[in-house]
mmCIF file of C-alpha atoms and ligand atoms in Angstrom:
data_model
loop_
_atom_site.group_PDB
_atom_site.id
_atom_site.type_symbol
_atom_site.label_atom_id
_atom_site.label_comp_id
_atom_site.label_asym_id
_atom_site.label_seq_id
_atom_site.Cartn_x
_atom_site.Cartn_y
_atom_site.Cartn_z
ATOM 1 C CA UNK N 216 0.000 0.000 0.000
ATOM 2 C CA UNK N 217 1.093 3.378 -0.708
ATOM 3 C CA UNK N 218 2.048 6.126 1.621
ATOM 4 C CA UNK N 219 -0.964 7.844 0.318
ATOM 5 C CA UNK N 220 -3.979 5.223 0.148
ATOM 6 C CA UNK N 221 -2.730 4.104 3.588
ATOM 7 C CA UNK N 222 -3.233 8.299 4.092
ATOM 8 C CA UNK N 223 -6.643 8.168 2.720
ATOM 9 C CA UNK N 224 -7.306 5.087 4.475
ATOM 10 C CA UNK N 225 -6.557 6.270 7.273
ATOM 11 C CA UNK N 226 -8.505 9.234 7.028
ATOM 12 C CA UNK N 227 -11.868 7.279 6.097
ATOM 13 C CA UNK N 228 -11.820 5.487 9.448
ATOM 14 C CA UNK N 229 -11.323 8.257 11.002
ATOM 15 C CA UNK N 230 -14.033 9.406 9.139
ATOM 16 C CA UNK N 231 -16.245 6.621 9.639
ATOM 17 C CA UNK N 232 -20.023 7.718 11.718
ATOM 18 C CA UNK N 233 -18.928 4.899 14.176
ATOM 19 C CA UNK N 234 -17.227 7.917 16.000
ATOM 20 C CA UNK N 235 -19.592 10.799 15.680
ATOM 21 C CA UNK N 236 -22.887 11.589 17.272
ATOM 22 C CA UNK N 237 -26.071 11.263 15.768
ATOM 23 C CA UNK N 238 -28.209 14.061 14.695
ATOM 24 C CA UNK N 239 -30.183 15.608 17.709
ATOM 25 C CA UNK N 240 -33.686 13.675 17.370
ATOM 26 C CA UNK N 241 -37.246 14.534 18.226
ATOM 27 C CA UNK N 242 -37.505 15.018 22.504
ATOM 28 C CA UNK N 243 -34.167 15.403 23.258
ATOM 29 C CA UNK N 244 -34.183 19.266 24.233
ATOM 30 C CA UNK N 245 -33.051 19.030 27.993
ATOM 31 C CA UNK N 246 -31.944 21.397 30.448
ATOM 32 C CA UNK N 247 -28.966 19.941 32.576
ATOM 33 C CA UNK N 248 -27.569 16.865 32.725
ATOM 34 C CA UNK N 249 -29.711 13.749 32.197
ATOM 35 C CA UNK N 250 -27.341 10.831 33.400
ATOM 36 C CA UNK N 251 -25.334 10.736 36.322
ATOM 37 C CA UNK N 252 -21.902 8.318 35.697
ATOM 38 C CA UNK N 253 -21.276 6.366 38.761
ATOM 39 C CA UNK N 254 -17.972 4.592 38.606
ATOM 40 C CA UNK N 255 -18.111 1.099 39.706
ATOM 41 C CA UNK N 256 -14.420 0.572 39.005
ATOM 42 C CA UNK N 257 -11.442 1.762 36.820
ATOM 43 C CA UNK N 258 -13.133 2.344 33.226
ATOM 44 C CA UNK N 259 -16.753 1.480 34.584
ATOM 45 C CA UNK N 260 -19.798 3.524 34.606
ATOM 46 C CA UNK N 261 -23.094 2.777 36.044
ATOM 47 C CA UNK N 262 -25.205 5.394 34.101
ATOM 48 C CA UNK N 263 -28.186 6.509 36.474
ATOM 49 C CA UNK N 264 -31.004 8.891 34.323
ATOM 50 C CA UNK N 265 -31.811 11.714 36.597
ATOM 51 C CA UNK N 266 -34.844 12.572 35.202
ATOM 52 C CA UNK N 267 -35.181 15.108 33.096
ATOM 53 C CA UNK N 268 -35.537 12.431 30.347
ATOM 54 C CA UNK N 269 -37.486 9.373 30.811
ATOM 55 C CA UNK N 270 -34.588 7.130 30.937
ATOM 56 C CA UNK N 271 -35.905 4.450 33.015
ATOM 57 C CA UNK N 272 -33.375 1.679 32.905
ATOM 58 C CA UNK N 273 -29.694 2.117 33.625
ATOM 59 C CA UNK N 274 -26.810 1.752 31.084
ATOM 60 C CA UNK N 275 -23.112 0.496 31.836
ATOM 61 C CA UNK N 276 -19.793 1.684 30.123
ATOM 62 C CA UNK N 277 -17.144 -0.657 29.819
ATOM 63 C CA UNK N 278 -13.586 0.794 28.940
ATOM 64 C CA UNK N 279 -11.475 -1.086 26.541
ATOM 65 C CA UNK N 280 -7.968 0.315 25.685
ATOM 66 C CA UNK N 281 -9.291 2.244 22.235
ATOM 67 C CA UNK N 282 -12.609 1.829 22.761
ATOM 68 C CA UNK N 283 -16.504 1.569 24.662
ATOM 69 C CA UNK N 284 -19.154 -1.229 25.175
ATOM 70 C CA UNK N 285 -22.106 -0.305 26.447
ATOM 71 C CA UNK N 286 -24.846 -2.526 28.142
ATOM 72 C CA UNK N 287 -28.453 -1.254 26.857
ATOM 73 C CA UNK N 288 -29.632 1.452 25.107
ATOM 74 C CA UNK N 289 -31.808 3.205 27.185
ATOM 75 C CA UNK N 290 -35.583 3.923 26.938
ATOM 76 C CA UNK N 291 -36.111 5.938 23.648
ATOM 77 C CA UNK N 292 -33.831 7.360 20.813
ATOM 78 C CA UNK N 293 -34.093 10.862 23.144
ATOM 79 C CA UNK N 294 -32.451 9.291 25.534
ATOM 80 C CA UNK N 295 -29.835 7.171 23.928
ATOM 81 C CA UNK N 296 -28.867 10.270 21.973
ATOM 82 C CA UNK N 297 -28.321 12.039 25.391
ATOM 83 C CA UNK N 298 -26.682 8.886 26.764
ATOM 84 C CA UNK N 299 -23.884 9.139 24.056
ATOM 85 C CA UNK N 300 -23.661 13.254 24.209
ATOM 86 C CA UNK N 301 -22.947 13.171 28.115
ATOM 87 C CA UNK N 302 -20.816 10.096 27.865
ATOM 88 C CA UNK N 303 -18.282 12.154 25.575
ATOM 89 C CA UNK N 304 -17.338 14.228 29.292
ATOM 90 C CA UNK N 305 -16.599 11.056 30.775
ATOM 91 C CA UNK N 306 -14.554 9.400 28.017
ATOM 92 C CA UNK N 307 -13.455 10.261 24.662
ATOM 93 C CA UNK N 308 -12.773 7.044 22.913
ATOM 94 C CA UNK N 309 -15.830 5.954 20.609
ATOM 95 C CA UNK N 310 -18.285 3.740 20.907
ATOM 96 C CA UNK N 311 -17.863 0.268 19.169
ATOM 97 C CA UNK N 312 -20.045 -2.198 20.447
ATOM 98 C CA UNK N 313 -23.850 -1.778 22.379
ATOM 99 C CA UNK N 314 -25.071 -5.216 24.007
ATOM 100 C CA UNK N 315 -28.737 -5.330 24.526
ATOM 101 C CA UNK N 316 -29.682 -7.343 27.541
ATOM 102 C CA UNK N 317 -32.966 -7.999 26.677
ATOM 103 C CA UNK N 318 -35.903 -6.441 24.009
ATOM 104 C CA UNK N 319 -38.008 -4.989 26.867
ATOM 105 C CA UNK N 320 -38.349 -1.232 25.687
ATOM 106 C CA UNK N 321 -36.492 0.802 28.464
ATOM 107 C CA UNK N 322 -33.654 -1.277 27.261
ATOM 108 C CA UNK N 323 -33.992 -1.591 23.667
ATOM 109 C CA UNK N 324 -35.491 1.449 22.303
ATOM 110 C CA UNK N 325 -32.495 3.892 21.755
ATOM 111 C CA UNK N 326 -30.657 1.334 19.329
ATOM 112 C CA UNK N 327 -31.425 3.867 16.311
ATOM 113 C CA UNK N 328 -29.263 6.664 18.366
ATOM 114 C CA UNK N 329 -26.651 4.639 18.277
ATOM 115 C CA UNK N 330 -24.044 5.183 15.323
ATOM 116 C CA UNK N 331 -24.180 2.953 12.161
ATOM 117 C CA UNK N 332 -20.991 0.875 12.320
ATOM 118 C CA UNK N 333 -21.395 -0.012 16.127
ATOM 119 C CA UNK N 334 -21.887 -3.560 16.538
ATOM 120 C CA UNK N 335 -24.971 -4.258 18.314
ATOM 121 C CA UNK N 336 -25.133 -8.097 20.414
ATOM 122 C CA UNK N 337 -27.987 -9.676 21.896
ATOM 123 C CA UNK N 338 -29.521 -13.524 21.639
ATOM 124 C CA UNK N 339 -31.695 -14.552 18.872
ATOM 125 C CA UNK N 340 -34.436 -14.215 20.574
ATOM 126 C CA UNK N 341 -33.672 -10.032 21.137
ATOM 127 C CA UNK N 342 -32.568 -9.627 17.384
ATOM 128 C CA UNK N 343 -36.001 -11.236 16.078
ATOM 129 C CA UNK N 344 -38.532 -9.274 19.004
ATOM 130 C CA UNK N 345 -36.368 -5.953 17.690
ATOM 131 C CA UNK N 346 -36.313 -7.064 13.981
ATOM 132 C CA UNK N 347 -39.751 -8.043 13.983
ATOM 133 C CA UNK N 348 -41.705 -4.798 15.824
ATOM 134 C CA UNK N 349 -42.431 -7.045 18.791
ATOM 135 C CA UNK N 350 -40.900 -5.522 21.287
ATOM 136 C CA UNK N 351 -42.990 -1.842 20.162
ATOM 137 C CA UNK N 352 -46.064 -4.218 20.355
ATOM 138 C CA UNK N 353 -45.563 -6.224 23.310
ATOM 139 C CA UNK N 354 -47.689 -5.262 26.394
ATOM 140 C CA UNK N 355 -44.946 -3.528 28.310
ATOM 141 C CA UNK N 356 -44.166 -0.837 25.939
ATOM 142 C CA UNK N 357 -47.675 -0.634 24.832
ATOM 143 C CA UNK N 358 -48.682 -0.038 28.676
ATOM 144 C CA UNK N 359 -46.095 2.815 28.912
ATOM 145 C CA UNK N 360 -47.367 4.798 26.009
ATOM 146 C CA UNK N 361 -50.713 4.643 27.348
ATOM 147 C CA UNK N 362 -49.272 5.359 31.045
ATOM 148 C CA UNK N 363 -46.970 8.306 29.399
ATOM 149 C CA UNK N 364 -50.580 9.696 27.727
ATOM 150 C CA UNK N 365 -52.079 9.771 31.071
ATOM 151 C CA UNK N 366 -49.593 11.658 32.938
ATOM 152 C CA UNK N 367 -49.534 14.209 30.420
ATOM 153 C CA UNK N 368 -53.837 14.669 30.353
ATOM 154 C CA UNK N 369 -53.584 14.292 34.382
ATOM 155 C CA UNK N 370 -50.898 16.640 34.642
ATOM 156 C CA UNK N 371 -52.605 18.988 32.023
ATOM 157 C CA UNK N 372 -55.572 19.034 34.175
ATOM 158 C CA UNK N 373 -53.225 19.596 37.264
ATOM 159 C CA UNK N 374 -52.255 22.719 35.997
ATOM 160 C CA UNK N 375 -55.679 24.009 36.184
ATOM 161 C CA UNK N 376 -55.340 24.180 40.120
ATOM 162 C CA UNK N 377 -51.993 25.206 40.283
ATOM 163 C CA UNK N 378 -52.253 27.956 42.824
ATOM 164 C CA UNK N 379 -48.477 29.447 42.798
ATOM 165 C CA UNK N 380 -46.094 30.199 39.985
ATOM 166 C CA UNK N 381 -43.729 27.679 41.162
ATOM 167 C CA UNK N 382 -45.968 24.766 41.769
ATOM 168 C CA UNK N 383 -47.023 25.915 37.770
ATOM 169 C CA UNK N 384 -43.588 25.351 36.932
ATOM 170 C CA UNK N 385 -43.062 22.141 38.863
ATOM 171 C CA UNK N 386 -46.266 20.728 36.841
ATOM 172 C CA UNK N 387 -44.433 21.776 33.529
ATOM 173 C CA UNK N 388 -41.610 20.347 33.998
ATOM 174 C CA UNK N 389 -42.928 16.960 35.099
ATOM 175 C CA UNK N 390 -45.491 16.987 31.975
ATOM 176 C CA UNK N 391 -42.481 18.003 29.851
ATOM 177 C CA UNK N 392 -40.831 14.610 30.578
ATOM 178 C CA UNK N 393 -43.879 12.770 29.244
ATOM 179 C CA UNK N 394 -44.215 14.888 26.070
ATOM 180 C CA UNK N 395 -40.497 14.175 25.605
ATOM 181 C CA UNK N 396 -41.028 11.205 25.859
ATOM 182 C CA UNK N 397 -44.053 10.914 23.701
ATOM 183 C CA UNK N 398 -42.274 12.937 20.775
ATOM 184 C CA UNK N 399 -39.334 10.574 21.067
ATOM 185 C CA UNK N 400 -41.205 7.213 20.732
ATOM 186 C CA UNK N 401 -43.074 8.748 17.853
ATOM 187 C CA UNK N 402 -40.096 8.562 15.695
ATOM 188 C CA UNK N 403 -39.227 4.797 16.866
ATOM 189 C CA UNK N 404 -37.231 2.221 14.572
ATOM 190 C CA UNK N 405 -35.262 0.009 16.351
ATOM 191 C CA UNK N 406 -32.255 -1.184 15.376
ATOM 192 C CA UNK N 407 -31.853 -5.135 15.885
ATOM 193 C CA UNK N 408 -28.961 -7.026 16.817
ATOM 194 C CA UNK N 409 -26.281 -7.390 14.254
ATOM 195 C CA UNK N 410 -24.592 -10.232 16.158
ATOM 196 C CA UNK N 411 -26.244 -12.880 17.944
ATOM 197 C CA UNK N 412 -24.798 -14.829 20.846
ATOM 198 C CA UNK N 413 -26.381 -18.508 21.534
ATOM 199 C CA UNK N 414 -24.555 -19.054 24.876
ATOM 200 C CA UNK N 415 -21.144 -17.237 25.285
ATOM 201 C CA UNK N 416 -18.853 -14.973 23.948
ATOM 202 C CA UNK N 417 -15.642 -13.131 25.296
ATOM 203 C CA UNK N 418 -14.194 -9.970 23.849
ATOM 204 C CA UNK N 419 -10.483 -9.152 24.553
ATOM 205 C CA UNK N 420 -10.207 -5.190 25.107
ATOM 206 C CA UNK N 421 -6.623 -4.786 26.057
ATOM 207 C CA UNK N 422 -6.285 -5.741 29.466
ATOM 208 C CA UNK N 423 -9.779 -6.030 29.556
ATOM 209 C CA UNK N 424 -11.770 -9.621 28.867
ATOM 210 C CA UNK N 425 -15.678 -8.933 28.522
ATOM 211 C CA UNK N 426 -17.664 -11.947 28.678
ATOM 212 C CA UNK N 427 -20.714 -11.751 27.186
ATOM 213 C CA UNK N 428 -23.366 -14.802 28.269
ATOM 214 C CA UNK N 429 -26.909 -16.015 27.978
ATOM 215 C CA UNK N 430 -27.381 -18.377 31.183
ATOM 216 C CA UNK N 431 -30.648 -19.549 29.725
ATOM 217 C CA UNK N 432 -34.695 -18.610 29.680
ATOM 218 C CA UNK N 433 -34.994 -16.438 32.647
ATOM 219 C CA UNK N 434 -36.929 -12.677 32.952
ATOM 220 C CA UNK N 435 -37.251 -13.455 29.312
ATOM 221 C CA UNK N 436 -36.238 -15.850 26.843
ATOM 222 C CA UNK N 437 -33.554 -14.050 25.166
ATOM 223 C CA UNK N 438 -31.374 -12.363 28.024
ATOM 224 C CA UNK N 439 -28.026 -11.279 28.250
ATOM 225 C CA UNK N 440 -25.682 -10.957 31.122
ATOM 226 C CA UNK N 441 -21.965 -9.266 30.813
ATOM 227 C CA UNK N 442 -19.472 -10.685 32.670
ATOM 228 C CA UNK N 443 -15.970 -9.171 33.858
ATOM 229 C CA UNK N 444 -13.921 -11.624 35.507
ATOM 230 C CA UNK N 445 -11.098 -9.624 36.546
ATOM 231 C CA UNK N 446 -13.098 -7.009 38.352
ATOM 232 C CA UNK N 447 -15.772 -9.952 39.219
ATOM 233 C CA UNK N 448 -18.313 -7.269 37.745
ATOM 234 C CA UNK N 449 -21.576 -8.547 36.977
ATOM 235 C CA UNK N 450 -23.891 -6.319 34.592
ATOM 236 C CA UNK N 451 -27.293 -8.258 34.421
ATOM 237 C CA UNK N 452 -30.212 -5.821 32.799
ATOM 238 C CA UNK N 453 -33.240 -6.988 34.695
ATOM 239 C CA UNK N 454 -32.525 -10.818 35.338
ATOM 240 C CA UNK N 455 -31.443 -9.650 39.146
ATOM 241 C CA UNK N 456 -32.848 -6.380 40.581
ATOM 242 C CA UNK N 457 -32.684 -4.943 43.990
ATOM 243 C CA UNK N 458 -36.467 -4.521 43.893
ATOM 244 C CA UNK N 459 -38.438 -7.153 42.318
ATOM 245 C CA UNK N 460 -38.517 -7.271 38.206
ATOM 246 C CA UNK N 461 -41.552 -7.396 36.122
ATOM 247 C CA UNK N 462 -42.166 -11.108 35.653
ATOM 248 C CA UNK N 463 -44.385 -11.497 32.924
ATOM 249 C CA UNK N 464 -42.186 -12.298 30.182
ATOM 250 C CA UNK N 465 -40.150 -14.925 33.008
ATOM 251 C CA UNK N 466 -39.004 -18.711 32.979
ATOM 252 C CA UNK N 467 -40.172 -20.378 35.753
ATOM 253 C CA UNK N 468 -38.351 -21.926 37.574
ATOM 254 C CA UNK N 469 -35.730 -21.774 35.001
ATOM 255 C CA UNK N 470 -35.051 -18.243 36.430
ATOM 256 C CA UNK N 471 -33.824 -18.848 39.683
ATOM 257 C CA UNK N 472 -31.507 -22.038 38.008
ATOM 258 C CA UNK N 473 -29.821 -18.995 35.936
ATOM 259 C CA UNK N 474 -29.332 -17.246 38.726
ATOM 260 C CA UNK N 475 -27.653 -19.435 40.666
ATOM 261 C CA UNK N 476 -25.277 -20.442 37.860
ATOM 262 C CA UNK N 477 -24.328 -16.004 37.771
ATOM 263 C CA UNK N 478 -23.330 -16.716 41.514
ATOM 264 C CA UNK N 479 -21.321 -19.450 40.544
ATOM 265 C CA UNK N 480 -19.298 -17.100 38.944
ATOM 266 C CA UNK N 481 -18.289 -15.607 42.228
ATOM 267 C CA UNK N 482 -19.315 -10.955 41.647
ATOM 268 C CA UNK N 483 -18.581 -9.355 44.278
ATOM 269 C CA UNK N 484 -20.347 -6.526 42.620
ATOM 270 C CA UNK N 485 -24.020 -6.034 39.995
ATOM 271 C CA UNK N 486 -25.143 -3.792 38.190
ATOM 272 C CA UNK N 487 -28.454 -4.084 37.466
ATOM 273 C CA UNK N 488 -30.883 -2.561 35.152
ATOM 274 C CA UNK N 489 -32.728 -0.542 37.659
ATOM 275 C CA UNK N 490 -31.081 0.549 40.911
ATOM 276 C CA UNK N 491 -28.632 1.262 42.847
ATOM 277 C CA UNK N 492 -24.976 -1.398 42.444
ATOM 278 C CA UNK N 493 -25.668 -4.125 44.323
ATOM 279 C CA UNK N 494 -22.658 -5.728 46.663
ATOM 280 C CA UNK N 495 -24.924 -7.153 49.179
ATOM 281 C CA UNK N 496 -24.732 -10.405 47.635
ATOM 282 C CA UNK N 497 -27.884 -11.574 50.032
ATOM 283 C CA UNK N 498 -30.105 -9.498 47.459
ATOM 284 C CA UNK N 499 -29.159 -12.403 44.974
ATOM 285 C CA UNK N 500 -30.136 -14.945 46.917
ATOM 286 C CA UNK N 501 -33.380 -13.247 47.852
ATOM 287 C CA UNK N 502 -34.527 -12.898 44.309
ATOM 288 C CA UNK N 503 -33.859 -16.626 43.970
ATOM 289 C CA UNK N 504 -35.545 -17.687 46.858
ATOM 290 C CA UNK N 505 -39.015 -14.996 46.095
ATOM 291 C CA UNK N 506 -38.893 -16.827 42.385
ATOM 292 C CA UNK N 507 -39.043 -20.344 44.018
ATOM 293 C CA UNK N 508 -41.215 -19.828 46.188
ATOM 294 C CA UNK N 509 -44.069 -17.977 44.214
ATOM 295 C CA UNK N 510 -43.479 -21.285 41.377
ATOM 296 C CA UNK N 511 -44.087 -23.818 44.356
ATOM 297 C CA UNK N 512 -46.763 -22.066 45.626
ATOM 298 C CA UNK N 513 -48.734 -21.388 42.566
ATOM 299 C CA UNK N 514 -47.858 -24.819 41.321
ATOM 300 C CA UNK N 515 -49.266 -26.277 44.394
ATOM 301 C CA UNK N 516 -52.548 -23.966 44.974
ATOM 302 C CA UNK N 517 -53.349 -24.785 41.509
ATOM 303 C CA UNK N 518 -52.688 -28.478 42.141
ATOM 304 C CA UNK N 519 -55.129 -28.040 44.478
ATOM 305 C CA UNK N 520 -58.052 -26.602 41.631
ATOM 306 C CA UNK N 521 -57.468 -23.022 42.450
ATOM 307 C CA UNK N 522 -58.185 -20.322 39.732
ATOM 308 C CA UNK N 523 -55.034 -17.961 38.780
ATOM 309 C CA UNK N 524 -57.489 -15.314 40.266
ATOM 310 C CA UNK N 525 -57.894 -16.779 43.497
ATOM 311 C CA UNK N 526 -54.116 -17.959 43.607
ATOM 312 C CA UNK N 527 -52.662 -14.796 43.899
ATOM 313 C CA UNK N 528 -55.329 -13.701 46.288
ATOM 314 C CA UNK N 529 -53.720 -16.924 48.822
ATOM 315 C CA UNK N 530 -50.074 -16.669 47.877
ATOM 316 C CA UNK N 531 -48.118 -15.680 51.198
ATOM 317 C CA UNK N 532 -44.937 -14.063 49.927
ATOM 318 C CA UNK N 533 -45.074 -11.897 53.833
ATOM 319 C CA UNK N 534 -41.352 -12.783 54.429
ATOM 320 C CA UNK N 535 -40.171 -10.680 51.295
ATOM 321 C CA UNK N 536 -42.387 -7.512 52.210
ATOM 322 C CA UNK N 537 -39.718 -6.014 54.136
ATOM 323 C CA UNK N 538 -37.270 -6.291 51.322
ATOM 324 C CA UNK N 539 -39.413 -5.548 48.271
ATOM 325 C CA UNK N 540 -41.631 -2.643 50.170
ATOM 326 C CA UNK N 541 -44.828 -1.935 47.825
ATOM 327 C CA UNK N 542 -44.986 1.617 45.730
ATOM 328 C CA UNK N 543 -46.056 4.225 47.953
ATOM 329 C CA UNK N 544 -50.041 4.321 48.057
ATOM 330 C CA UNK N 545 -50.372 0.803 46.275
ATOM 331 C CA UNK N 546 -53.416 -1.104 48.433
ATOM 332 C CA UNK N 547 -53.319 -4.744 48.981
ATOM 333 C CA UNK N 548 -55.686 -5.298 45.647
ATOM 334 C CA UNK N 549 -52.977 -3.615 43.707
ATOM 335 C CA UNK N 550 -50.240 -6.076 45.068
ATOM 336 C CA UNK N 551 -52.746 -8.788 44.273
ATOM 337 C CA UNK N 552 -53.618 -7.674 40.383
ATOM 338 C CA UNK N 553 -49.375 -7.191 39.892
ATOM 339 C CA UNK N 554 -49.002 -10.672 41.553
ATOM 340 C CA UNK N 555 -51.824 -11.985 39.224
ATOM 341 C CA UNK N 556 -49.965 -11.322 36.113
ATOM 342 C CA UNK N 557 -46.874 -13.523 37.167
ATOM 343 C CA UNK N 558 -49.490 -16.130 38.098
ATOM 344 C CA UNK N 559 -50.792 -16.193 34.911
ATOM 345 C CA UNK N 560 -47.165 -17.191 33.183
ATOM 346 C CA UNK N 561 -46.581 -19.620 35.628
ATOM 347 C CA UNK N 562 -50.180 -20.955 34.990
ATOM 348 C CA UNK N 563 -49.256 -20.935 31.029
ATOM 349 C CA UNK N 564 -45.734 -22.483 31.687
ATOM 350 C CA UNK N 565 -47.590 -25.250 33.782
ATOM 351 C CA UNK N 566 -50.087 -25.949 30.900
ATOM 352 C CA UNK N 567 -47.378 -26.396 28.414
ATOM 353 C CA UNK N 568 -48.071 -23.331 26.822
HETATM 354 ZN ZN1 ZN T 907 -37.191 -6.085 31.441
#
């Protein structure tokens, strides 16, 4: 090769989008900052949204020598656009590579912010929900569009009552996030996987190995955990939780099998998809134990003839209620009609379905 194609060669990776930002899209006018970068260790970031976006699930940034993984990609392209902005104070190498733990949409729905050329890894599973518009039809991102609605029209209405200037601004600024929101999701195309991993993967990033795993069906049937032996860094979406995950799209009792095999592998930290770090390893074991127990139960109250209705009216789950406190103002009918929806799957998984 010459001096001057390898010149010119040069220059068109340099050139390449992989390293520069995305236009800004629809929703993303923010004031402030709207991730906070906790570092949970040389090179990585537990980004936290702080809500002036709805960013609802948290991202991780993993350091390699020349360049960044990152774990999710947020809750809308608004979002994942801001993600990458703010991330450029923290770090300046690019982005290469975006692993989506699962297709639930506060993970999966920035992928189009990301820049073409970036790799993007899930499971199968992920790539066809994404490829396929399932994961914009499925009930969880369906319910959030309708939820997002409603706090705009209640909101709206709140205004009306507003007595002071500054409780008129607070309203604003709340509804804001919702419209954001709104406009964001109208634009939605996800971008699916463009590598699929069937069990396990490891990336070498200079000093840095990043293991990339599925441990098999668990808070859906497609997740993906990242792995990083040296720092013993767990990154696990929303397969483990400090508060209790939605369920509906779970394995049971497949679940608490994967989790156990994670602790096998000995973190002394997670990072989860929602929350705070976890290095309390005890919340691990509590997830586990909450998933076996509401599978025996149900298993055995339906055994017994019960209706899923009337199962998740009996389940006694009492010795969790201190860990996994209920939403401020739910009532005991509300814990019930959440419960019922697990029930449900584990009804379906019983019947073969
Ligand atoms: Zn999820």
């Amino acid at each position: 090769m010459t001096r001057l194609a390898a010149t010119l060669l040069l220059t068109a990776i340099l050139a390449t989008p992989a390293l520069s930002q995305t236009r800004r899209p629809p929703g993303a006018e923010y004031q402030g900052k709207a991730f906070e970068f906790r570092r949970a260790a040389p090179g990585v970031y537990l980004a936290v949204g702080t809500g002036v976006l709805s960013a609802e699930s948290n991202a991780v940034i993993i350091e390699g020598d020349r360049d960044l993984l990152v774990v999710d990609s947020e809750t809308s392209p608004a979002a994942a656009w801001a993600l990458l902005r703010e991330l450029r104070a923290v770090t300046p190498k690019p982005v290469r590579t975006l692993v989506i733990t699962h297709f639930h949409y506060d993970h999966a729905h920035g992928t189009q912010s990301f820049p073409a050329g970036v790799e993007i890894i899930g499971t199968e599973f992920t790539r066809r929900m994404l490829a396929e518009g399932k994961s914009m039809s499925h009930a969880t991102a369906a319910g959030n569009r309708t939820f997002s609605n409603a706090q705009v029209s209640n909101l709206t209405k709140a205004l009306d009552t507003a007595t002071t200037p500054a409780s008129r601004r607070d309203i604003e600024a709340r509804r804001a996030v919702w419209q954001r929101y709104l406009e964001s999701i109208a634009t939605l195309t996800p971008v699916a996987p463009t590598m699929t991993v069937a069990s396990r993967i490891t990336l070498s990033r200079g000093g840095r190995d990043i293991v990339i795993l599925h441990p098999g069906p668990a808070h859906t049937a497609g997740d993906l955990v990242v792995w990083l032996p040296k720092e013993r860094i767990l990154v696990t979406g929303d397969l483990l939780q400090p508060n209790l995950p939605y369920m509906g799209d779970g394995f049971f009792p497949q679940w608490a099998d994967a989790i156990d095999s994670l602790r096998a592998l000995g973190p002394t930290m997670v990072l989860p998809g929602h929350g705070d770090a976890i290095t309390d390893l005890a919340v691990v074991e509590r997830q586990r134990d909450y998933l076996r127990d509401i599978y025996a139960q149900t298993a055995a109250l339906k055994k017994e003839g019960h209706p899923a209705e009337e199962v998740a009216k009996r389940l006694d789950l009492s010795r969790y209620d201190a860990y996994y406190p209920r939403f401020p103002g739910w009532t005991d009918e509300m814990v019930v009609r959440r419960r019922l929806g697990t029930v449900r799957r584990i009804f379906d998984q019983l019947d073969g379905k």
